[in-house]
Structure formats: C-alpha cells, structure tokens
Short mmCIF file of C-alpha atoms in Angstrom, two decimals:
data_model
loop_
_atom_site.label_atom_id
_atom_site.label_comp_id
_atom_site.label_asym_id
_atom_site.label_seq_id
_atom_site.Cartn_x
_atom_site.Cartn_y
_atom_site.Cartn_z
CA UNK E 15 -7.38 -32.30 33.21
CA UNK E 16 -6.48 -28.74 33.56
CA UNK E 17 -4.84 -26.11 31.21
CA UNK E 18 -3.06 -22.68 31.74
CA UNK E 19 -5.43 -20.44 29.54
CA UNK E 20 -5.12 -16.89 29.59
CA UNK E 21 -8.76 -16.18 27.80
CA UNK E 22 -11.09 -17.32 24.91
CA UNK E 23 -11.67 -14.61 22.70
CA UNK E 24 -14.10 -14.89 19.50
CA UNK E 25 -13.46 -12.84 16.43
CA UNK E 26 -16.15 -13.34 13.49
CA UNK E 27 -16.66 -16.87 13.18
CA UNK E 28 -13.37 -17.91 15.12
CA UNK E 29 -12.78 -18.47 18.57
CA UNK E 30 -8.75 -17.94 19.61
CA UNK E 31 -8.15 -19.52 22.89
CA UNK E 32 -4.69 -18.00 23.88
CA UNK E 33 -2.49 -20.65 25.83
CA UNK E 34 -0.63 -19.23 28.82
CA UNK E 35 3.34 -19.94 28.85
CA UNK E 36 5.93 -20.34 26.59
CA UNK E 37 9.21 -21.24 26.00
CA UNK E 38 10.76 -18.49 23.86
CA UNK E 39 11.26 -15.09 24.94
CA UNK E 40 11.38 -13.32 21.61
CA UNK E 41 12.16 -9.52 22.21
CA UNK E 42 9.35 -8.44 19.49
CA UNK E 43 6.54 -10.83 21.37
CA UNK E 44 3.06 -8.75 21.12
CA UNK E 45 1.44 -11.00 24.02
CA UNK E 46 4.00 -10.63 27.01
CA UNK E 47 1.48 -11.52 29.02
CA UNK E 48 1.20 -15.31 27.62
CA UNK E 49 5.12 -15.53 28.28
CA UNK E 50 4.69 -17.13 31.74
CA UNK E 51 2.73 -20.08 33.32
CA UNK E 52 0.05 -18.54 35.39
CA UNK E 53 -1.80 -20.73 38.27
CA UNK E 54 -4.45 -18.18 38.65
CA UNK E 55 -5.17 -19.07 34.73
CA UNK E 56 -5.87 -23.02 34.84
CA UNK E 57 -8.73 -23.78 33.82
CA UNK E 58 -10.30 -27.11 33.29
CA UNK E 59 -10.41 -28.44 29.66
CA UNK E 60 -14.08 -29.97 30.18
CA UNK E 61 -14.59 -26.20 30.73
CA UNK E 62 -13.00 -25.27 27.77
CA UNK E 63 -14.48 -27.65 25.84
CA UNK E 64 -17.78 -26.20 27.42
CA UNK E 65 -17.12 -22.81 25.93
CA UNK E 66 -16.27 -24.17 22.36
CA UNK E 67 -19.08 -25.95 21.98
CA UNK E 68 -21.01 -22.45 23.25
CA UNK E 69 -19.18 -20.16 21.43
CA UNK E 70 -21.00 -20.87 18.24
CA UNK E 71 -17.89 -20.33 16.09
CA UNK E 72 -17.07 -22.74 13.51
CA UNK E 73 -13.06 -22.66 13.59
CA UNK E 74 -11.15 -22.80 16.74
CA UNK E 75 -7.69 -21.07 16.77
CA UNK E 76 -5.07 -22.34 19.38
CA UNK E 77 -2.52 -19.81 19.64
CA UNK E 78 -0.38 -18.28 22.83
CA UNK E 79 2.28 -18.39 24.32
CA UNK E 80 3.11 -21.59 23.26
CA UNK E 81 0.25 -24.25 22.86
CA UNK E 82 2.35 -27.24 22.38
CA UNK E 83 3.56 -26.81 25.63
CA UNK E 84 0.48 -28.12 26.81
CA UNK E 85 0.53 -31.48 24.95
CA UNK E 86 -2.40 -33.03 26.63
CA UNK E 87 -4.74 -30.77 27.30
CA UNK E 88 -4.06 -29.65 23.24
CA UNK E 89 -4.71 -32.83 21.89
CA UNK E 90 -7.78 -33.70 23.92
CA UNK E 91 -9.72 -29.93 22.71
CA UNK E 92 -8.00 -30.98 19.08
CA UNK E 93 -10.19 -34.22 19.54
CA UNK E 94 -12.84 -32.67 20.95
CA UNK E 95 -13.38 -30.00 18.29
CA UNK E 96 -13.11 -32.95 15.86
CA UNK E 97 -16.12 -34.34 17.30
CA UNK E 98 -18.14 -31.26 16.68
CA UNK E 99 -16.90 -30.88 13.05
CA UNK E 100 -15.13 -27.40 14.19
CA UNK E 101 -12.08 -25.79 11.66
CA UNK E 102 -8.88 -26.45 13.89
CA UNK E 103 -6.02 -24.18 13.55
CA UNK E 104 -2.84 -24.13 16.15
CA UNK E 105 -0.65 -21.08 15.81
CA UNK E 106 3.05 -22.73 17.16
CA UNK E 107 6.78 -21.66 17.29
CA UNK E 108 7.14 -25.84 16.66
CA UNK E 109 9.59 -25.79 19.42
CA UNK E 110 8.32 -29.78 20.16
CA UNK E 111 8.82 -31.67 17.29
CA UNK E 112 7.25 -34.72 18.88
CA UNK E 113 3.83 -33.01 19.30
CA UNK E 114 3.91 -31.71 16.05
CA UNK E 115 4.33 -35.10 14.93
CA UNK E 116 1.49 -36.49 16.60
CA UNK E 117 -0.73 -33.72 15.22
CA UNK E 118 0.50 -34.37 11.70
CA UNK E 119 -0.24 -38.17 12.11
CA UNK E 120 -3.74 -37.99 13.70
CA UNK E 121 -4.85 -35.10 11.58
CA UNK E 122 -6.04 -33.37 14.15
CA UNK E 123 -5.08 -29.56 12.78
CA UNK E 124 -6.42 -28.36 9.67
CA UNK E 125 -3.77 -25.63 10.17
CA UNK E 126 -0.20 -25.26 11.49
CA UNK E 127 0.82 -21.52 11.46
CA UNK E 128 4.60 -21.76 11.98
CA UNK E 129 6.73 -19.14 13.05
CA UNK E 130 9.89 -19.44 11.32
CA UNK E 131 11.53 -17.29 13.99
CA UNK E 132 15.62 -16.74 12.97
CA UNK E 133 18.53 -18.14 11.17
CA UNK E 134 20.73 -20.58 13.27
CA UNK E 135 23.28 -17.43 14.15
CA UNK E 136 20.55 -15.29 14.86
CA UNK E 137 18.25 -17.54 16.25
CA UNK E 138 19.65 -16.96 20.65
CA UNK E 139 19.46 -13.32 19.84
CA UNK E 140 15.91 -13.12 18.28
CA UNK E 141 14.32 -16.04 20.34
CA UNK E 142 15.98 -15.61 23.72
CA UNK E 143 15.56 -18.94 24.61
CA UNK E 144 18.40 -20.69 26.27
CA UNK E 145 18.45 -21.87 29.93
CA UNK E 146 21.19 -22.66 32.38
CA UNK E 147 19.62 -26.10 31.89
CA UNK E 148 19.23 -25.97 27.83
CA UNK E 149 21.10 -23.96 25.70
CA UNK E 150 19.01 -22.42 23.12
CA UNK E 151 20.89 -24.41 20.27
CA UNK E 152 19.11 -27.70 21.55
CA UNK E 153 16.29 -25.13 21.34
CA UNK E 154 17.24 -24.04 17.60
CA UNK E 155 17.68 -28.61 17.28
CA UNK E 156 14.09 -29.34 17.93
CA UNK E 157 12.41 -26.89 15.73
CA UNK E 158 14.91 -27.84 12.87
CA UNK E 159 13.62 -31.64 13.62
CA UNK E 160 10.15 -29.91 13.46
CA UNK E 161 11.24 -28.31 10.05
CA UNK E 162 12.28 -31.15 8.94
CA UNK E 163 9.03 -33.38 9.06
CA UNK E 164 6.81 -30.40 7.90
CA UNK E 165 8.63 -29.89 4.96
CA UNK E 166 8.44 -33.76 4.75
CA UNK E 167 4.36 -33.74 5.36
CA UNK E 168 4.45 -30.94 2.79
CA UNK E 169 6.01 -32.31 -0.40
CA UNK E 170 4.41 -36.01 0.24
CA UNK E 171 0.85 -34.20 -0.27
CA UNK E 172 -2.94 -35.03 0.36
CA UNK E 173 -2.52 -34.44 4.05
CA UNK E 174 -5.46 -33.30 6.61
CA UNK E 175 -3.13 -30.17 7.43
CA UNK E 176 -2.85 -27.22 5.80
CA UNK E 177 0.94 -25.63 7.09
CA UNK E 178 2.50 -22.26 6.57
CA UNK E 179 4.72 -20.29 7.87
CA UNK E 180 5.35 -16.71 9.44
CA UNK E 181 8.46 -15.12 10.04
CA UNK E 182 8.35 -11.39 11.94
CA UNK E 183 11.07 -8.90 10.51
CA UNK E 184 12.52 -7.00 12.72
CA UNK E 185 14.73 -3.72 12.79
CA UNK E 186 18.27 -4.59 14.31
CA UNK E 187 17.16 -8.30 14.41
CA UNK E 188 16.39 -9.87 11.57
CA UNK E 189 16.07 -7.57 8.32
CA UNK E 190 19.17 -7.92 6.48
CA UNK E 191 18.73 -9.74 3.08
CA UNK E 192 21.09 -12.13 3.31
CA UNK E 193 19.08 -13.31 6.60
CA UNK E 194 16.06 -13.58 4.71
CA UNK E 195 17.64 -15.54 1.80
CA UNK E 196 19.06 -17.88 4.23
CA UNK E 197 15.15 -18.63 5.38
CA UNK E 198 14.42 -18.91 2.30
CA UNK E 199 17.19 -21.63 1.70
CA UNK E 200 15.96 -23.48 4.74
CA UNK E 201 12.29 -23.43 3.72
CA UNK E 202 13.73 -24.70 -0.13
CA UNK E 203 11.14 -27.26 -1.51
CA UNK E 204 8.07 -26.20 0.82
CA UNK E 205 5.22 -26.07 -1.38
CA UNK E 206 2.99 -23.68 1.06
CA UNK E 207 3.29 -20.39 2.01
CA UNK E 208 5.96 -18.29 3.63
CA UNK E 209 4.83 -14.72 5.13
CA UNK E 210 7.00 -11.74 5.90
CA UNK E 211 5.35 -9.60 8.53
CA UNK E 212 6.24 -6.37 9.65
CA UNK E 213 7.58 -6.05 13.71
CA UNK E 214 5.02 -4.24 15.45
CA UNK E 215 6.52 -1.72 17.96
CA UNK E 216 3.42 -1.05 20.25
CA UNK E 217 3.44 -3.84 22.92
CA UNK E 218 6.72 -5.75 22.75
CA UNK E 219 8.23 -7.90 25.10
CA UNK E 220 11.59 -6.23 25.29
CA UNK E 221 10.74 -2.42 25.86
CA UNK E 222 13.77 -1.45 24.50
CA UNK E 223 11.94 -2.05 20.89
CA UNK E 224 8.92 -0.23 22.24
CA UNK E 225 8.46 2.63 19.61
CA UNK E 226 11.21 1.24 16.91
CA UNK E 227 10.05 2.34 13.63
CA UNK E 228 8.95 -1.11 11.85
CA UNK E 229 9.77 -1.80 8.44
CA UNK E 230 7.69 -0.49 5.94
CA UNK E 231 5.68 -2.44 3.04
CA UNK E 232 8.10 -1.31 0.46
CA UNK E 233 10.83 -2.97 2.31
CA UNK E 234 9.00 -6.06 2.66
CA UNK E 235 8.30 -6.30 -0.47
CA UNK E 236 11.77 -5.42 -1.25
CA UNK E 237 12.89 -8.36 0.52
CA UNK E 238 10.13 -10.77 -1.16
CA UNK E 239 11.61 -10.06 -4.38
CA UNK E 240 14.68 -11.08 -3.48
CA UNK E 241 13.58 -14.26 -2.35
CA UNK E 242 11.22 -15.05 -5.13
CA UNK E 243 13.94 -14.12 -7.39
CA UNK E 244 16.27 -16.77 -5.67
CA UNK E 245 13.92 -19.33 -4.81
CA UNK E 246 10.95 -18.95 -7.16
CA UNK E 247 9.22 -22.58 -6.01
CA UNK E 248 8.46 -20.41 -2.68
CA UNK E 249 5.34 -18.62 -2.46
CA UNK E 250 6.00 -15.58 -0.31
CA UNK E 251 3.95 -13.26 0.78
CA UNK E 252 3.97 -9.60 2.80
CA UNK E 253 1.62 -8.70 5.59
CA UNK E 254 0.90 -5.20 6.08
CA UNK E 255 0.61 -3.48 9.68
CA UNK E 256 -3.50 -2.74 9.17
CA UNK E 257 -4.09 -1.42 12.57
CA UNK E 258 -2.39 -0.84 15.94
CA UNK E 259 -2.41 -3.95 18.85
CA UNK E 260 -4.62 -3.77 21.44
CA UNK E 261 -3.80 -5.15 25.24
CA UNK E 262 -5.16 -9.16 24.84
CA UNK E 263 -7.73 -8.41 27.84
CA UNK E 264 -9.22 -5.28 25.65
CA UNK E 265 -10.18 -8.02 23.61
CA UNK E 266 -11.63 -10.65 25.43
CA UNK E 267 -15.43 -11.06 24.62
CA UNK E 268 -16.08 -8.65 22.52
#
C-alpha cells in the first residue's frame, strides 16, 4: 500500500508525519504545500512504518493536509504504531465522519485534535471547500455528523481517545463574538478542551491574508471570557503566537 506523504519530521520525542492533500482550502492554511495530492510524494507505508519504528520517538503525530483522506494507509500505521506501544495522535478537520468513527471504535488514536473550523454561515467562506460536484454544505454535513459522535464519545466517558478541539481566529473571517459564541453553542456539553488560536499571517494559503495583523492575546482572551461566561461547562483555552512559521521543508530532519 502506498500513501501521499509530504515528509516525516521529528520534534523532541514526537515524530509528525505530514499527509499530502486535503479537502479544504482554508484561506489562513500555514501548510499550502499539503493542499494538493502529490505523485512525486507516495511513499510506501511498509516504508513509513520503517521510519517509525527508526525514528526512536515515542508518540507519532498524523497531521497534514488532511490524514483521513487516506483511510487505509491511516489505519494500517494507527495499527502499526499500536504494535510498538507508540502515543498516537491524528491532527483532522473531521471532514469523514465514517473514519472518525472507525478510529473512535478501534481505539486506535490516543488523540483527535479537531479543528472546529467556522459557523454554518461562515463555514464556505472560511473553509473554501465546495466543488462543482459537492457543495461545501454537504461538506459543512459530514463534519457536523463528525461533531456529533465526538461529542457523543465525549460525554459517555472512559474512552481510549483523548479529543479536543482547535478553532483558528481570524481577522475579517471569523473574530466577531457572536461567531465565537455560536461555537461555543455547538460544542455545548463537550467535556474536553476547546482552543482559540491566533491566525498566523506569515505563510497563508490565500496571499491576500499574507501580512494581516493577527489578533492579539488580549483579544483572545477577550473572546474566552465571553464564552466561559456563557457556557461555563466549556474549558477554553488561548494559544499564543510563540514564534514565527517556518517553510515545512526547513523543518524536515532536524
């Protein structure tokens, strides 16, 4: 079996194999290079699996693009880091709600980082996903399904997976309160954690955002309170811009 991967990359004690392709196009995306399917990037998963096992790292992050585009190939490195007794995490937008199912079920994650990307008016605009051949309110469907049994997985309890979520705030986007309070609504009775993180205007998708001033920590924070003043059962949280994004290939085997 192959796999479109764009590079394995260990940081510390994890190693982040970044999935090539994916099926938003959010205007803020820092890795425009994972956006598209690459045939000069397959690479077979015994080879993968090869690299894991070499890395030495004791938590594997599957991130991207869009991992769960790559059902297969996911599941059997999932498995296959099981084996070893590796930390799994996979970094998703949950676009495939039957794949995050199947992950859920078989345990296979001990993380799900979520991007809760946009409200349902917002979410075309923000994600950029619709086709000729699927509007992007199918698109905004399935991750609602995928919503839906997370938030299920979450409340029942005493699950293998660990799940939060991860929503990017963006000037002209998404920023407004009432957009964040509507989030909040939708993640209502989620027992794990919710992060605001700041947009980060040095390598965006869309360069039209390419040197917008991102929202500062105050505002952020601004915003949390607002939310945990409304919907105290959520634990949110604000991530702070620490350093500036480097190109992916700057960091590749460092």
């Amino acid at each position: 079996m192959e796999a479109y991967v764009h590079c394995l990359s260990p940081e510390g004690g994890t190693l982040r194999i970044l999935f090539s392709g994916c099926d938003y196009r959010c205007r803020y995306c820092n890795t425009p290079r994972l956006v598209e399917f690459r045939t000069e990037e397959r690479m077979a998963t015994r080879d993968v699996a090869t690299a894991i096992d070499a890395s030495g790292c004791g938590r594997v992050l599957f991130s991207g693009g869009e991992p769960l585009l790559q059902r297969a190939a996911l599941v059997e490195l999932l498995r296959h880091c099981r084996t070893k007794g590796l930390q799994t995490a996979v970094d998703t937008n949950a676009s495939k709600p039957e794949v995050v199912e199947q992950l859920l079920d078989e345990g296979l994650a001990d993380e799900l980082l979520v991007d809760l990307k946009a409200t349902p008016a917002l979410f075309a605009k923000v994600t950029r996903a619709g086709t000729f051949f699927k509007p992007a309110e199918e698109f905004h469907d399935e991750f609602m399904e995928s919503l839906a049994l997370l938030k299920e997985y979450g409340r029942k309890g005493g699950g293998k997976t660990s799940i939060s979520f991860r929503t990017v705030v963006t000037p002209g986007l998404l920023y407004r309160k009432e957009d964040i309070l509507e989030l909040a609504a939708m993640l209502d009775g989620f027992p794990g954690e919710w992060t605001l993180a700041p947009f980060r205007p040095d390598v965006t998708l869309d360069p039209a955002l390419k040197g917008v001033e991102p929202p500062t920590t105050r505002f952020l924070e601004t915003l949390a309170g607002f939310v945990r003043k409304t919907h105290p059962a959520l634990r949110v949280e604000v991530e702070e811009i620490l350093r500036p994004i480097r190109p992916i290939d700057d960091r590749i085997n460092e």
